[in-house]
Short mmCIF file of C-alpha atoms and ligand atoms in Angstrom, two decimals:
data_model
loop_
_atom_site.label_atom_id
_atom_site.label_comp_id
_atom_site.label_asym_id
_atom_site.label_seq_id
_atom_site.Cartn_x
_atom_site.Cartn_y
_atom_site.Cartn_z
CA MET A 1 100.01 100.54 162.26
CA SER A 2 101.23 101.00 158.71
CA SER A 3 102.29 98.03 156.59
CA CYS A 4 105.66 96.55 157.55
CA LEU A 5 107.81 93.42 157.55
CA LYS A 6 107.10 91.26 160.59
CA CYS A 7 108.98 88.28 162.05
CA ILE A 8 106.75 85.19 162.14
CA ASN A 9 108.42 84.09 165.39
CA CYS A 10 109.16 87.04 167.68
CA GLY A 11 106.97 89.68 166.02
CA SER A 12 109.80 92.20 165.49
CA THR A 13 108.93 94.64 162.74
CA TYR A 14 110.99 96.34 160.04
CA PRO A 15 110.05 99.14 157.65
CA LEU A 16 109.26 98.17 154.06
CA HIS A 17 112.12 100.22 152.62
CA GLU A 18 114.85 98.33 154.49
CA VAL A 19 116.86 95.49 152.89
CA VAL A 20 116.30 92.67 155.34
CA TYR A 21 115.63 89.01 154.58
CA THR A 22 115.33 87.37 158.01
CA CYS A 23 114.72 88.69 161.52
CA ARG A 24 117.80 90.42 162.95
CA LYS A 25 116.81 89.31 166.46
CA CYS A 26 115.90 85.64 166.06
CA ASN A 27 116.82 84.90 162.43
CA ASP A 28 113.34 83.57 161.61
CA LEU A 29 111.32 84.31 158.47
CA LEU A 30 109.69 87.65 157.79
CA GLU A 31 106.38 88.38 156.15
CA VAL A 32 104.69 91.50 154.90
CA GLU A 33 101.95 92.60 157.23
CA LEU A 34 99.48 94.83 155.46
CA ASP A 35 97.66 97.65 157.18
CA LEU A 36 94.20 96.34 156.37
CA GLN A 37 92.35 99.49 157.41
CA GLU A 38 94.44 101.61 155.11
CA LEU A 39 94.01 99.00 152.36
CA GLU A 40 90.23 99.01 152.76
CA LYS A 41 90.15 102.76 152.26
CA LYS A 42 92.27 102.49 149.13
CA LEU A 43 90.11 99.68 147.74
CA GLU A 44 86.91 101.69 148.11
CA ILE A 45 88.01 104.31 145.60
CA SER A 46 90.25 102.21 143.34
CA GLY A 47 87.78 100.39 141.10
CA TRP A 48 90.08 97.35 141.34
CA LYS A 49 87.30 94.84 140.76
CA GLN A 50 86.81 96.06 137.21
CA ARG A 51 90.44 95.61 136.16
CA PRO A 52 91.37 92.56 134.05
CA LEU A 53 92.83 89.55 135.84
CA SER A 54 96.60 89.87 136.45
CA VAL A 55 99.02 90.24 139.36
CA TRP A 56 98.77 94.03 139.15
CA LYS A 57 94.99 93.98 139.24
CA TYR A 58 95.65 93.69 142.96
CA ARG A 59 98.26 96.45 143.17
CA GLU A 60 96.70 97.95 146.32
CA PHE A 61 97.40 94.62 148.07
CA LEU A 62 101.08 94.72 147.08
CA PRO A 63 103.75 96.54 149.11
CA VAL A 64 104.94 98.80 146.30
CA PHE A 65 105.21 102.55 146.79
CA ASP A 66 106.24 103.85 143.40
CA GLU A 67 104.09 102.55 140.54
CA SER A 68 106.47 104.11 138.00
CA LYS A 69 109.03 101.49 139.08
CA ILE A 70 106.84 98.49 138.23
CA ILE A 71 108.60 95.92 136.02
CA SER A 72 106.02 93.68 134.40
CA LEU A 73 105.92 91.09 131.63
CA ASN A 74 102.12 90.63 131.97
CA GLU A 75 102.17 87.94 134.61
CA GLY A 76 99.18 86.28 136.24
CA GLY A 77 95.69 86.06 134.78
CA THR A 78 96.30 82.39 134.03
CA SER A 79 93.47 80.09 132.95
CA LEU A 80 91.45 78.07 135.38
CA TYR A 81 90.47 74.95 133.47
CA ARG A 82 87.46 72.88 134.42
CA CYS A 83 88.75 69.32 134.04
CA ALA A 84 85.68 67.13 133.64
CA ASN A 85 87.46 64.29 131.82
CA LEU A 86 90.17 63.89 134.42
CA GLY A 87 87.73 64.49 137.27
CA LYS A 88 85.60 61.63 136.01
CA ARG A 89 88.60 59.32 135.85
CA LEU A 90 89.66 60.22 139.37
CA GLY A 91 86.14 60.24 140.82
CA LEU A 92 85.77 63.95 141.50
CA ARG A 93 82.84 66.06 140.31
CA ASN A 94 84.47 69.47 140.43
CA LEU A 95 88.11 69.47 139.44
CA TYR A 96 89.90 72.57 138.21
CA VAL A 97 93.47 73.16 137.15
CA LYS A 98 95.07 76.58 137.60
CA ASN A 99 97.64 76.49 134.86
CA GLU A 100 100.61 78.57 135.91
CA GLY A 101 102.64 77.44 132.91
CA GLU A 102 100.85 80.24 131.04
CA ASN A 103 102.94 82.89 132.79
CA PRO A 104 105.52 84.79 130.68
CA THR A 105 108.48 82.55 131.51
CA GLY A 106 106.30 79.46 131.93
CA SER A 107 105.95 79.19 135.71
CA PHE A 108 104.25 80.74 138.75
CA LYS A 109 107.57 82.31 139.73
CA ASP A 110 106.76 85.29 137.51
CA ARG A 111 104.02 86.40 139.92
CA GLY A 112 106.60 86.80 142.65
CA MET A 113 109.36 88.09 140.45
CA THR A 114 107.42 91.07 139.09
CA VAL A 115 106.99 92.28 142.68
CA GLY A 116 110.50 91.26 143.78
CA ILE A 117 112.21 93.01 140.89
CA THR A 118 110.00 96.07 141.31
CA LYS A 119 111.17 96.16 144.93
CA ALA A 120 114.78 95.86 143.76
CA MET A 121 114.17 98.96 141.61
CA GLU A 122 112.59 100.85 144.49
CA LEU A 123 115.57 99.95 146.68
CA ASP A 124 117.92 101.04 143.87
CA MET A 125 119.72 97.66 143.73
CA LYS A 126 121.88 96.94 140.70
CA THR A 127 122.47 93.19 140.93
CA VAL A 128 120.01 90.43 141.77
CA LEU A 129 120.83 86.92 142.89
CA CYS A 130 119.13 83.57 143.46
CA ALA A 131 119.69 79.86 143.90
CA SER A 132 117.33 77.74 141.86
CA THR A 133 116.19 74.34 140.71
CA GLY A 134 115.47 76.09 137.40
CA ASN A 135 112.27 78.10 137.23
CA THR A 136 113.29 80.83 139.66
CA SER A 137 116.49 81.37 137.70
CA ALA A 138 114.58 81.57 134.39
CA SER A 139 112.11 84.04 135.83
CA LEU A 140 114.67 86.20 137.63
CA ALA A 141 116.86 86.35 134.53
CA ALA A 142 113.92 87.56 132.42
CA TYR A 143 112.77 90.26 134.84
CA ALA A 144 116.34 91.42 135.47
CA ALA A 145 116.77 91.77 131.70
CA LYS A 146 113.60 93.86 131.44
CA ALA A 147 114.74 96.02 134.38
CA GLY A 148 118.31 96.39 133.11
CA LEU A 149 119.81 94.75 136.20
CA GLN A 150 122.74 92.36 136.49
CA CYS A 151 121.61 88.84 137.39
CA VAL A 152 123.51 85.95 138.99
CA VAL A 153 121.92 82.52 139.35
CA LEU A 154 123.30 79.45 141.14
CA ILE A 155 121.94 76.13 139.92
CA PRO A 156 122.79 72.52 140.73
CA PHE A 157 125.04 71.00 138.07
CA GLU A 158 123.15 68.66 135.69
CA LYS A 159 120.01 68.69 137.83
CA ILE A 160 117.98 71.33 136.10
CA ALA A 161 115.69 70.77 133.15
CA TYR A 162 117.04 71.89 129.81
CA GLY A 163 114.33 74.42 128.99
CA LYS A 164 115.01 76.30 132.22
CA LEU A 165 118.75 76.36 131.65
CA ALA A 166 118.15 77.67 128.12
CA GLN A 167 115.99 80.48 129.51
CA ALA A 168 118.48 81.66 132.14
CA MET A 169 121.22 81.65 129.50
CA ILE A 170 119.37 83.47 126.72
CA TYR A 171 118.10 86.19 129.07
CA GLY A 172 121.75 86.95 129.78
CA ALA A 173 122.14 85.93 133.42
CA LYS A 174 125.52 84.96 134.83
CA VAL A 175 124.77 81.25 135.24
CA VAL A 176 126.84 79.45 137.85
CA GLN A 177 126.48 75.67 138.05
CA ILE A 178 127.57 74.37 141.41
CA ARG A 179 128.70 70.83 142.04
CA GLY A 180 126.13 70.35 144.76
CA ASN A 181 122.37 70.43 145.24
CA PHE A 182 119.82 73.23 145.59
CA ASP A 183 120.01 73.29 149.37
CA GLN A 184 123.74 73.97 149.21
CA ALA A 185 123.22 76.63 146.54
CA LEU A 186 120.63 78.35 148.72
CA GLU A 187 122.94 78.34 151.72
CA MET A 188 125.58 80.03 149.62
CA VAL A 189 123.35 82.76 148.21
CA LEU A 190 122.10 83.52 151.72
CA LYS A 191 125.68 84.05 152.88
CA LEU A 192 126.63 85.97 149.75
CA SER A 193 123.73 88.40 150.08
CA GLU A 194 124.40 88.82 153.79
CA GLY A 195 128.05 89.63 153.26
CA HIS A 196 127.72 91.60 150.03
CA GLY A 197 125.03 94.24 150.44
CA GLU A 198 125.14 95.05 146.71
CA LEU A 199 123.59 91.65 145.87
CA TYR A 200 119.81 91.63 146.25
CA LEU A 201 118.53 88.14 147.05
CA LEU A 202 115.37 87.09 145.25
CA ASN A 203 114.73 83.60 146.53
CA SER A 204 111.38 83.11 148.24
CA ILE A 205 112.95 83.88 151.61
CA ASN A 206 112.52 87.43 150.32
CA PRO A 207 108.99 88.27 151.51
CA TYR A 208 108.21 90.40 148.46
CA ARG A 209 108.34 87.34 146.23
CA LEU A 210 105.54 85.77 148.23
CA GLU A 211 103.53 88.98 148.00
CA GLY A 212 103.32 88.53 144.24
CA GLN A 213 102.64 84.83 144.49
CA LYS A 214 99.66 85.34 146.82
CA SER A 215 97.81 86.84 143.84
CA LEU A 216 97.06 83.28 142.73
CA ALA A 217 94.63 82.97 145.64
CA TYR A 218 92.95 86.26 144.77
CA GLU A 219 92.56 85.14 141.16
CA LEU A 220 90.97 81.85 142.20
CA CYS A 221 88.36 83.73 144.26
CA ASP A 222 87.66 86.00 141.29
CA GLN A 223 87.51 83.16 138.77
CA LEU A 224 85.24 80.91 140.84
CA GLY A 225 83.25 83.65 142.57
CA GLU A 226 84.30 82.13 145.91
CA PRO A 227 87.25 80.09 147.19
CA PRO A 228 87.36 76.38 146.30
CA ASP A 229 87.08 73.79 149.08
CA ARG A 230 90.65 72.69 148.55
CA VAL A 231 93.82 73.83 146.79
CA VAL A 232 96.44 71.20 145.97
CA VAL A 233 99.96 72.59 145.55
CA PRO A 234 103.31 70.98 144.73
CA VAL A 235 105.77 71.86 147.49
CA GLY A 236 109.51 72.37 147.13
CA ASN A 237 111.04 75.29 148.98
CA ALA A 238 107.53 75.84 150.41
CA GLY A 239 107.11 79.49 149.44
CA ASN A 240 104.17 79.05 147.11
CA ILE A 241 101.79 77.20 149.41
CA SER A 242 102.56 79.77 152.12
CA ALA A 243 101.94 82.66 149.72
CA ILE A 244 98.65 81.25 148.43
CA TRP A 245 97.40 80.77 151.99
CA LYS A 246 98.38 84.34 152.85
CA GLY A 247 96.32 85.56 149.90
CA PHE A 248 93.22 83.71 151.02
CA THR A 249 93.53 84.87 154.63
CA GLU A 250 93.86 88.50 153.51
CA PHE A 251 90.72 88.30 151.36
CA TYR A 252 88.98 86.65 154.32
CA LYS A 253 90.05 89.32 156.81
CA LEU A 254 88.82 92.01 154.42
CA GLY A 255 85.43 90.29 154.20
CA LEU A 256 85.84 89.64 150.46
CA ILE A 257 85.28 85.88 150.94
CA GLU A 258 83.31 83.94 153.54
CA LYS A 259 85.25 80.70 153.80
CA LEU A 260 88.79 79.40 153.48
CA PRO A 261 90.07 76.43 151.48
CA LYS A 262 92.03 73.48 152.81
CA MET A 263 95.65 73.81 151.72
CA THR A 264 97.06 70.49 150.57
CA GLY A 265 100.79 70.15 149.96
CA ILE A 266 102.35 67.45 147.81
CA GLN A 267 106.03 66.51 147.88
CA ALA A 268 108.02 63.88 146.02
CA GLU A 269 108.73 60.85 148.16
CA GLY A 270 112.49 61.40 148.05
CA ALA A 271 112.23 65.03 149.15
CA ALA A 272 109.35 65.24 151.62
CA PRO A 273 110.41 66.78 154.94
CA ILE A 274 107.22 68.84 155.26
CA VAL A 275 104.89 65.92 154.58
CA GLN A 276 106.77 63.88 157.18
CA ALA A 277 106.38 66.62 159.79
CA ILE A 278 102.65 66.94 159.06
CA LYS A 279 102.10 63.18 159.16
CA ASN A 280 104.09 62.74 162.36
CA GLY A 281 102.46 65.69 164.10
CA LYS A 282 105.86 67.36 164.50
CA GLU A 283 106.48 71.07 165.03
CA GLU A 284 109.73 71.03 163.04
CA ILE A 285 111.02 69.36 159.92
CA VAL A 286 113.94 66.97 159.69
CA PRO A 287 115.81 68.07 156.55
CA VAL A 288 116.47 65.38 153.95
CA ASP A 289 120.21 65.07 153.35
CA LYS A 290 120.20 63.78 149.80
CA PRO A 291 116.87 64.69 148.20
CA GLU A 292 116.06 62.78 145.01
CA THR A 293 113.20 62.93 142.53
CA VAL A 294 112.59 62.99 138.80
CA ALA A 295 110.72 66.27 139.45
CA THR A 296 113.92 68.30 139.67
CA ALA A 297 111.98 71.52 140.42
CA ILE A 298 111.08 70.18 143.86
CA ARG A 299 114.29 68.28 144.57
CA ILE A 300 114.76 70.11 147.86
CA GLY A 301 115.65 68.65 151.26
CA ALA A 302 115.68 71.73 153.49
CA PRO A 303 112.81 73.98 152.40
CA VAL A 304 113.37 77.50 153.64
CA SER A 305 109.68 78.35 154.21
CA TRP A 306 108.81 75.11 156.02
CA LYS A 307 107.43 76.90 159.05
CA LYS A 308 105.04 79.01 157.00
CA ALA A 309 103.94 75.97 154.98
CA ILE A 310 103.23 73.82 158.03
CA LYS A 311 101.22 76.67 159.51
CA ALA A 312 99.24 77.07 156.27
CA ILE A 313 98.40 73.36 156.12
CA ARG A 314 97.45 73.07 159.79
CA GLU A 315 95.53 76.36 160.06
CA SER A 316 93.51 75.54 156.96
CA LYS A 317 92.77 71.99 158.17
CA GLY A 318 94.44 70.73 155.04
CA THR A 319 96.79 67.83 154.61
CA ALA A 320 100.02 66.73 152.95
CA GLU A 321 100.99 63.68 150.95
CA THR A 322 103.98 62.19 149.17
CA VAL A 323 104.01 60.79 145.66
CA THR A 324 106.52 58.52 143.96
CA ASP A 325 108.32 59.41 140.74
CA GLU A 326 106.24 56.77 138.99
CA GLU A 327 103.00 58.33 140.23
CA ILE A 328 104.20 61.80 139.16
CA LEU A 329 105.00 60.68 135.62
CA GLU A 330 101.75 58.74 135.29
CA ALA A 331 99.82 61.84 136.39
CA GLN A 332 101.73 64.01 133.92
CA LYS A 333 100.69 61.72 131.08
CA MET A 334 97.13 61.41 132.34
CA LEU A 335 96.63 65.20 132.51
CA ALA A 336 98.11 65.67 129.04
CA ARG A 337 95.99 62.92 127.53
CA SER A 338 92.67 63.64 129.20
CA GLU A 339 92.73 67.45 129.25
CA GLY A 340 95.32 68.58 126.69
CA LEU A 341 97.41 70.22 129.40
CA PHE A 342 101.16 69.66 129.27
CA VAL A 343 102.83 70.46 132.56
CA GLU A 344 106.26 69.69 133.97
CA PRO A 345 106.71 66.74 136.36
CA ALA A 346 106.76 68.83 139.58
CA SER A 347 103.43 70.33 138.55
CA ALA A 348 101.92 66.93 137.92
CA SER A 349 102.66 65.98 141.51
CA SER A 350 99.53 67.94 142.49
CA ILE A 351 97.43 65.65 140.26
CA ALA A 352 99.25 62.54 141.54
CA GLY A 353 98.66 63.65 145.13
CA LEU A 354 95.00 64.33 144.48
CA LYS A 355 94.59 60.84 143.00
CA LYS A 356 96.25 59.25 146.00
CA LEU A 357 94.20 61.22 148.54
CA LEU A 358 90.94 60.44 146.69
CA GLU A 359 91.79 56.74 146.66
CA ALA A 360 92.54 56.84 150.38
CA GLY A 361 89.18 58.53 151.02
CA LYS A 362 90.88 61.63 152.43
CA ILE A 363 89.29 63.89 149.84
CA ASP A 364 85.55 63.77 149.25
CA GLU A 365 84.16 63.37 145.71
CA ASP A 366 81.93 66.44 146.22
CA GLU A 367 84.71 68.85 147.07
CA VAL A 368 85.55 71.65 144.67
CA VAL A 369 89.27 71.09 144.16
CA VAL A 370 91.84 73.25 142.38
CA CYS A 371 95.17 71.66 141.50
CA VAL A 372 97.89 74.20 140.81
CA THR A 373 100.11 73.18 137.92
CA THR A 374 103.15 75.29 138.53
CA GLY A 375 105.24 75.06 135.36
CA HIS A 376 104.94 74.40 131.61
CA GLY A 377 105.67 70.94 130.19
CA LEU A 378 108.10 72.31 127.61
CA LYS A 379 110.46 73.21 130.43
CA ASP A 380 111.50 69.57 130.52
CA PRO A 381 111.00 67.98 127.08
CA GLU A 382 113.43 65.15 127.80
CA ILE A 383 111.14 63.61 130.39
CA ALA A 384 108.08 63.84 128.13
CA ILE A 385 109.94 62.08 125.35
CA ARG A 386 111.28 59.44 127.71
CA ILE A 387 107.86 58.48 129.08
CA SER A 388 105.90 58.54 125.82
CA GLU A 389 105.64 55.95 123.05
CA LYS A 390 108.42 56.33 120.49
CA PRO A 391 107.41 57.92 117.16
CA SER A 392 107.16 55.42 114.30
CA GLU A 393 109.66 55.78 111.49
CA VAL A 394 108.78 54.81 107.94
CA GLY A 395 109.88 55.56 104.39
CA ALA A 396 108.23 58.48 102.60
CA GLU A 397 105.64 56.29 100.81
CA ILE A 398 101.86 56.19 101.29
CA GLY A 399 101.95 52.39 101.43
CA SER A 400 104.18 52.28 104.50
CA ILE A 401 101.93 54.71 106.36
CA GLU A 402 98.81 52.74 105.42
CA LYS A 403 100.43 49.59 106.71
CA LEU A 404 101.42 51.27 109.93
CA LEU A 405 97.91 52.65 110.49
CA GLY A 406 96.21 49.41 109.46
CA LEU A 407 94.47 51.07 106.49
CA ARG A 408 93.42 49.44 103.22
CA PRO A 409 95.80 50.43 100.36
CA LEU A 410 94.50 53.32 98.23
CA PRO A 411 93.76 52.43 94.55
CA LEU A 412 96.85 52.95 92.43
CA ALA A 413 95.01 55.66 90.40
CA VAL A 414 94.69 57.83 93.51
CA VAL A 415 98.25 57.25 94.71
CA SER A 416 99.74 58.21 91.36
CA ARG A 417 97.50 61.27 90.83
N1 F0G B 1 106.67 73.56 140.95
C1 F0G B 1 107.63 74.06 140.18
C2 F0G B 1 107.51 73.89 138.70
C3 F0G B 1 108.72 74.73 140.76
O1 F0G B 1 109.68 75.23 139.98
C4 F0G B 1 108.79 74.85 142.16
C5 F0G B 1 109.92 75.50 142.81
C6 F0G B 1 107.74 74.31 142.92
C7 F0G B 1 106.70 73.68 142.28
C8 F0G B 1 107.71 74.41 144.38
O2 F0G B 1 107.39 75.69 144.81
O3 F0G B 1 109.41 76.12 146.16
O4 F0G B 1 107.41 77.58 146.36
O5 F0G B 1 107.37 75.24 147.23
N2 F0G B 1 110.98 75.87 142.21
C9 F0G B 1 112.05 76.65 142.82
C10 F0G B 1 113.04 77.10 141.77
C11 F0G B 1 112.66 76.05 144.01
O6 F0G B 1 114.21 77.34 142.08
O7 F0G B 1 112.65 77.25 140.62
P1 F0G B 1 107.93 76.20 146.23
#
């Protein structure tokens, strides 16, 4: 069978050149099913292993037909940092951070957007649309600009970090702030794209987004030489953890890796329907009506890809945990101060979750763990300033600075030189 879109519930299939977001029969989520035999043949002659690390290193794994349509800003190929200082503090020998803030618009969303926008070009769409807590809108706006497409983004009023708002605006998107939360915005874009065929929806319900995002798993295998024991991922709308798991399972099915990591999802306490379902052994989530967290990126009560995420966590024998706002902000500071990595609060939830699971003895000190930090710290400078010590303010004289730093006064001859 050639590659197609397949419903995760009833198995209905759709061709890759059709605009379809959810199953027309049962309304469940779709995913790209690759023809692995065909892929294997392509891989044999492609020389893909020699290409430099990036999303498009893995172009044979991506459902794109016309390479001349690729819209790229050089996404992927992000650093995998060995974090010995932080590992020591947390009691873990092998801790790594995959720093997705290094992507062109500062978040992992770019991995998905390069594929999603390329698909929009293949499908000859003229306008793209998304709801967002911030990063998706920044990323979509940038890729739409590069592709010359119109872009509409719906964001929750006053609940997105300033850096992200600035990005969507400067890239020229039509920015619509709704007096409501992300879940409401998502509901509206789903209806809008359903009723107005000219609007191409690029939220992660669109399976092509996840195809790009799965490249993170491939990169981890390439960077480490094998998969880690565990991958810890912040979870909001639940696309990313699902995508990363898909990437690992594809490499596994192709015999490129011999084991699979445990997928570990972290949500903020005030927005944790997936963690609750995992902890309570439930098949379905109970959406959170009024999600709240300082990590606005993951302030989501009804994650669209919950079913895929729960499957990823259970199939991989992983786990899920909640973290409080306080724990998130403490982890953000700790990562910055022990490793020199500045990430946004949602990203730091992976570190906070790791800490909590280590303390509870649910993660072993010998495991090789990768925490995914999903977005750059400069996205949300207000929070960083709020949680750090205030800068000192002194007059422009050497003496005042010496006093402040507890230094002996310099001899007058030196000061007046
Ligand atoms: N971390 C950051 C920085 C994010 O922006 C998001 C999601 C997540 C984690 C969670 O990823 O949704 O795939 O589970 N941000 C979306 C947005 C919702 O609109 O930018 P997920």
